């Protein structure tokens, strides 16, 4: 027994306050994620970015939940992912497991940003989700896939800009993603779009075959957000 000193009382008070703040931060984050996932129309948050002209082509983008995406677009997205990624997955510890990929891509939590030309031909897509990740509300980009013939025309960058706008409007802290380290074009692309190694990425000495990249949400955009 004995009486606690003032210093130790102050220290435990500080710890309690820090714990409360952390719980509050996580609860706020979870509520932003819930609100974002309940939104009926994400298109209205980034209308100005959804039309894109590349030389001779006009691209129109739209955002929907996987549950509202038409079957043709979903089947094409799965096929494009296989065409673009199978070899890269096969040459790392993950391996290519189509069933697992389809399960991930058709999970009810998935949102899709899909780009079509004016003849409705499918050109590019991103699968993303609003989620808590390491205690933070984030927009997680699961895929960004462009048809081979449409690359290096700024379409990938425009898709990322849409995701970044959505993250800001819904109070996500950042856009976060996982990239394979042996995919140099993706590495160059994400760096060109302003993404850098996230704190949650494996340490260099772990020699992992993937890295976690992120781009913080622009504060200016986040101020007038809807959430
Ligand atoms: C990576 C990918 C999404 C890039 O899309 P994209 O529409 O071609 O990219 P953009 O035209 O918007 O490129 C923007 C900038 O990124 C950089 N970049 C893009 N692709 C690059 C490549 N293959 N090599 C080097 N830099 C590249 C360039 O700086 C480019 O600007 P520039 O063309 O003016 O030099 C596309 O190549 C792709 O779908 N690859 C296969 C799937 C994949 O790897 N996805 C990413 C992991 S999920």
PDB file of C-alpha atoms and ligand atoms in Angstrom, residues 84-85 88 142-146 150-157 183 185-186 188-190 192, ligand 1:
ATOM      1  CA  UNK A  84      -2.551  -7.682 -66.954  1.00  0.00           C
ATOM      2  CA  UNK A  85      -1.607  -9.345 -63.676  1.00  0.00           C
ATOM      3  CA  UNK A  88       3.200 -10.879 -62.269  1.00  0.00           C
ATOM      4  CA  UNK A 142      -7.380  -2.632 -54.989  1.00  0.00           C
ATOM      5  CA  UNK A 143      -6.842  -2.386 -58.739  1.00  0.00           C
ATOM      6  CA  UNK A 144      -6.121   0.142 -61.424  1.00  0.00           C
ATOM      7  CA  UNK A 145      -6.123  -1.576 -64.809  1.00  0.00           C
ATOM      8  CA  UNK A 146      -5.906  -0.039 -68.270  1.00  0.00           C
ATOM      9  CA  UNK A 150      -4.926   2.849 -74.039  1.00  0.00           C
ATOM     10  CA  UNK A 151      -1.844   3.240 -71.838  1.00  0.00           C
ATOM     11  CA  UNK A 152       0.464   6.266 -71.583  1.00  0.00           C
ATOM     12  CA  UNK A 153      -2.333   8.669 -72.497  1.00  0.00           C
ATOM     13  CA  UNK A 154      -3.004   9.958 -68.989  1.00  0.00           C
ATOM     14  CA  UNK A 155      -6.020   7.743 -68.314  1.00  0.00           C
ATOM     15  CA  UNK A 156      -4.438   5.982 -65.310  1.00  0.00           C
ATOM     16  CA  UNK A 157      -3.530   9.314 -63.790  1.00  0.00           C
ATOM     17  CA  UNK A 183       6.089  -4.295 -61.497  1.00  0.00           C
ATOM     18  CA  UNK A 185       5.739   0.324 -64.766  1.00  0.00           C
ATOM     19  CA  UNK A 186       3.312   0.463 -61.845  1.00  0.00           C
ATOM     20  CA  UNK A 188       6.961   4.520 -62.066  1.00  0.00           C
ATOM     21  CA  UNK A 189       3.268   5.317 -62.562  1.00  0.00           C
ATOM     22  CA  UNK A 190       2.384   5.619 -58.868  1.00  0.00           C
ATOM     23  CA  UNK A 192       4.557  10.011 -61.100  1.00  0.00           C
TER      24      UNK A 192
HETATM   25  C1  LIG B   1       0.278   1.165 -64.531  1.00  0.00           C
HETATM   26  C2  LIG B   1      -0.895   1.683 -65.380  1.00  0.00           C
HETATM   27  C3  LIG B   1      -2.165   1.674 -64.540  1.00  0.00           C
HETATM   28  C4  LIG B   1      -0.563   3.121 -65.827  1.00  0.00           C
HETATM   29  O1  LIG B   1      -1.678   3.641 -66.539  1.00  0.00           O
HETATM   30  P1  LIG B   1      -1.480   4.660 -67.765  1.00  0.00           P
HETATM   31  O2  LIG B   1      -2.821   5.148 -68.188  1.00  0.00           O
HETATM   32  O3  LIG B   1      -0.643   4.031 -68.814  1.00  0.00           O
HETATM   33  O4  LIG B   1      -0.643   5.814 -67.062  1.00  0.00           O
HETATM   34  P2  LIG B   1      -0.591   7.378 -67.460  1.00  0.00           P
HETATM   35  O5  LIG B   1      -0.618   7.532 -68.937  1.00  0.00           O
HETATM   36  O6  LIG B   1      -1.621   8.088 -66.683  1.00  0.00           O
HETATM   37  O7  LIG B   1       0.867   7.745 -66.907  1.00  0.00           O
HETATM   38  C5  LIG B   1       1.140   8.822 -66.038  1.00  0.00           C
HETATM   39  C6  LIG B   1       2.631   8.866 -65.799  1.00  0.00           C
HETATM   40  O8  LIG B   1       3.035   7.676 -65.084  1.00  0.00           O
HETATM   41  C7  LIG B   1       4.331   7.255 -65.549  1.00  0.00           C
HETATM   42  N1  LIG B   1       4.222   5.947 -66.205  1.00  0.00           N
HETATM   43  C8  LIG B   1       3.080   5.303 -66.573  1.00  0.00           C
HETATM   44  N2  LIG B   1       3.361   4.105 -67.141  1.00  0.00           N
HETATM   45  C9  LIG B   1       4.700   4.010 -67.152  1.00  0.00           C
HETATM   46  C10 LIG B   1       5.600   3.008 -67.616  1.00  0.00           C
HETATM   47  N3  LIG B   1       5.160   1.867 -68.189  1.00  0.00           N
HETATM   48  N4  LIG B   1       6.945   3.228 -67.483  1.00  0.00           N
HETATM   49  C11 LIG B   1       7.399   4.362 -66.916  1.00  0.00           C
HETATM   50  N5  LIG B   1       6.598   5.355 -66.441  1.00  0.00           N
HETATM   51  C12 LIG B   1       5.260   5.175 -66.552  1.00  0.00           C
HETATM   52  C13 LIG B   1       4.792   8.314 -66.539  1.00  0.00           C
HETATM   53  O9  LIG B   1       5.486   9.310 -65.816  1.00  0.00           O
HETATM   54  C14 LIG B   1       3.464   8.843 -67.075  1.00  0.00           C
HETATM   55  O10 LIG B   1       3.546  10.151 -67.604  1.00  0.00           O
HETATM   56  P3  LIG B   1       4.060  10.336 -69.149  1.00  0.00           P
HETATM   57  O11 LIG B   1       3.324   9.350 -69.988  1.00  0.00           O
HETATM   58  O12 LIG B   1       3.684  11.758 -69.444  1.00  0.00           O
HETATM   59  O13 LIG B   1       5.524  10.070 -69.120  1.00  0.00           O
HETATM   60  C15 LIG B   1      -1.063   0.822 -66.685  1.00  0.00           C
HETATM   61  O14 LIG B   1       0.186   0.692 -67.304  1.00  0.00           O
HETATM   62  C16 LIG B   1      -1.612  -0.582 -66.435  1.00  0.00           C
HETATM   63  O15 LIG B   1      -2.825  -0.782 -66.434  1.00  0.00           O
HETATM   64  N6  LIG B   1      -0.706  -1.549 -66.243  1.00  0.00           N
HETATM   65  C17 LIG B   1      -1.104  -2.947 -66.028  1.00  0.00           C
HETATM   66  C18 LIG B   1      -1.811  -3.143 -64.707  1.00  0.00           C
HETATM   67  C19 LIG B   1      -1.006  -2.628 -63.524  1.00  0.00           C
HETATM   68  O16 LIG B   1       0.190  -2.875 -63.397  1.00  0.00           O
HETATM   69  N7  LIG B   1      -1.700  -1.913 -62.629  1.00  0.00           N
HETATM   70  C20 LIG B   1      -1.095  -1.327 -61.444  1.00  0.00           C
HETATM   71  C21 LIG B   1      -1.076  -2.256 -60.318  1.00  0.00           C
HETATM   72  S1  LIG B   1      -2.700  -2.690 -59.722  1.00  0.00           S
END
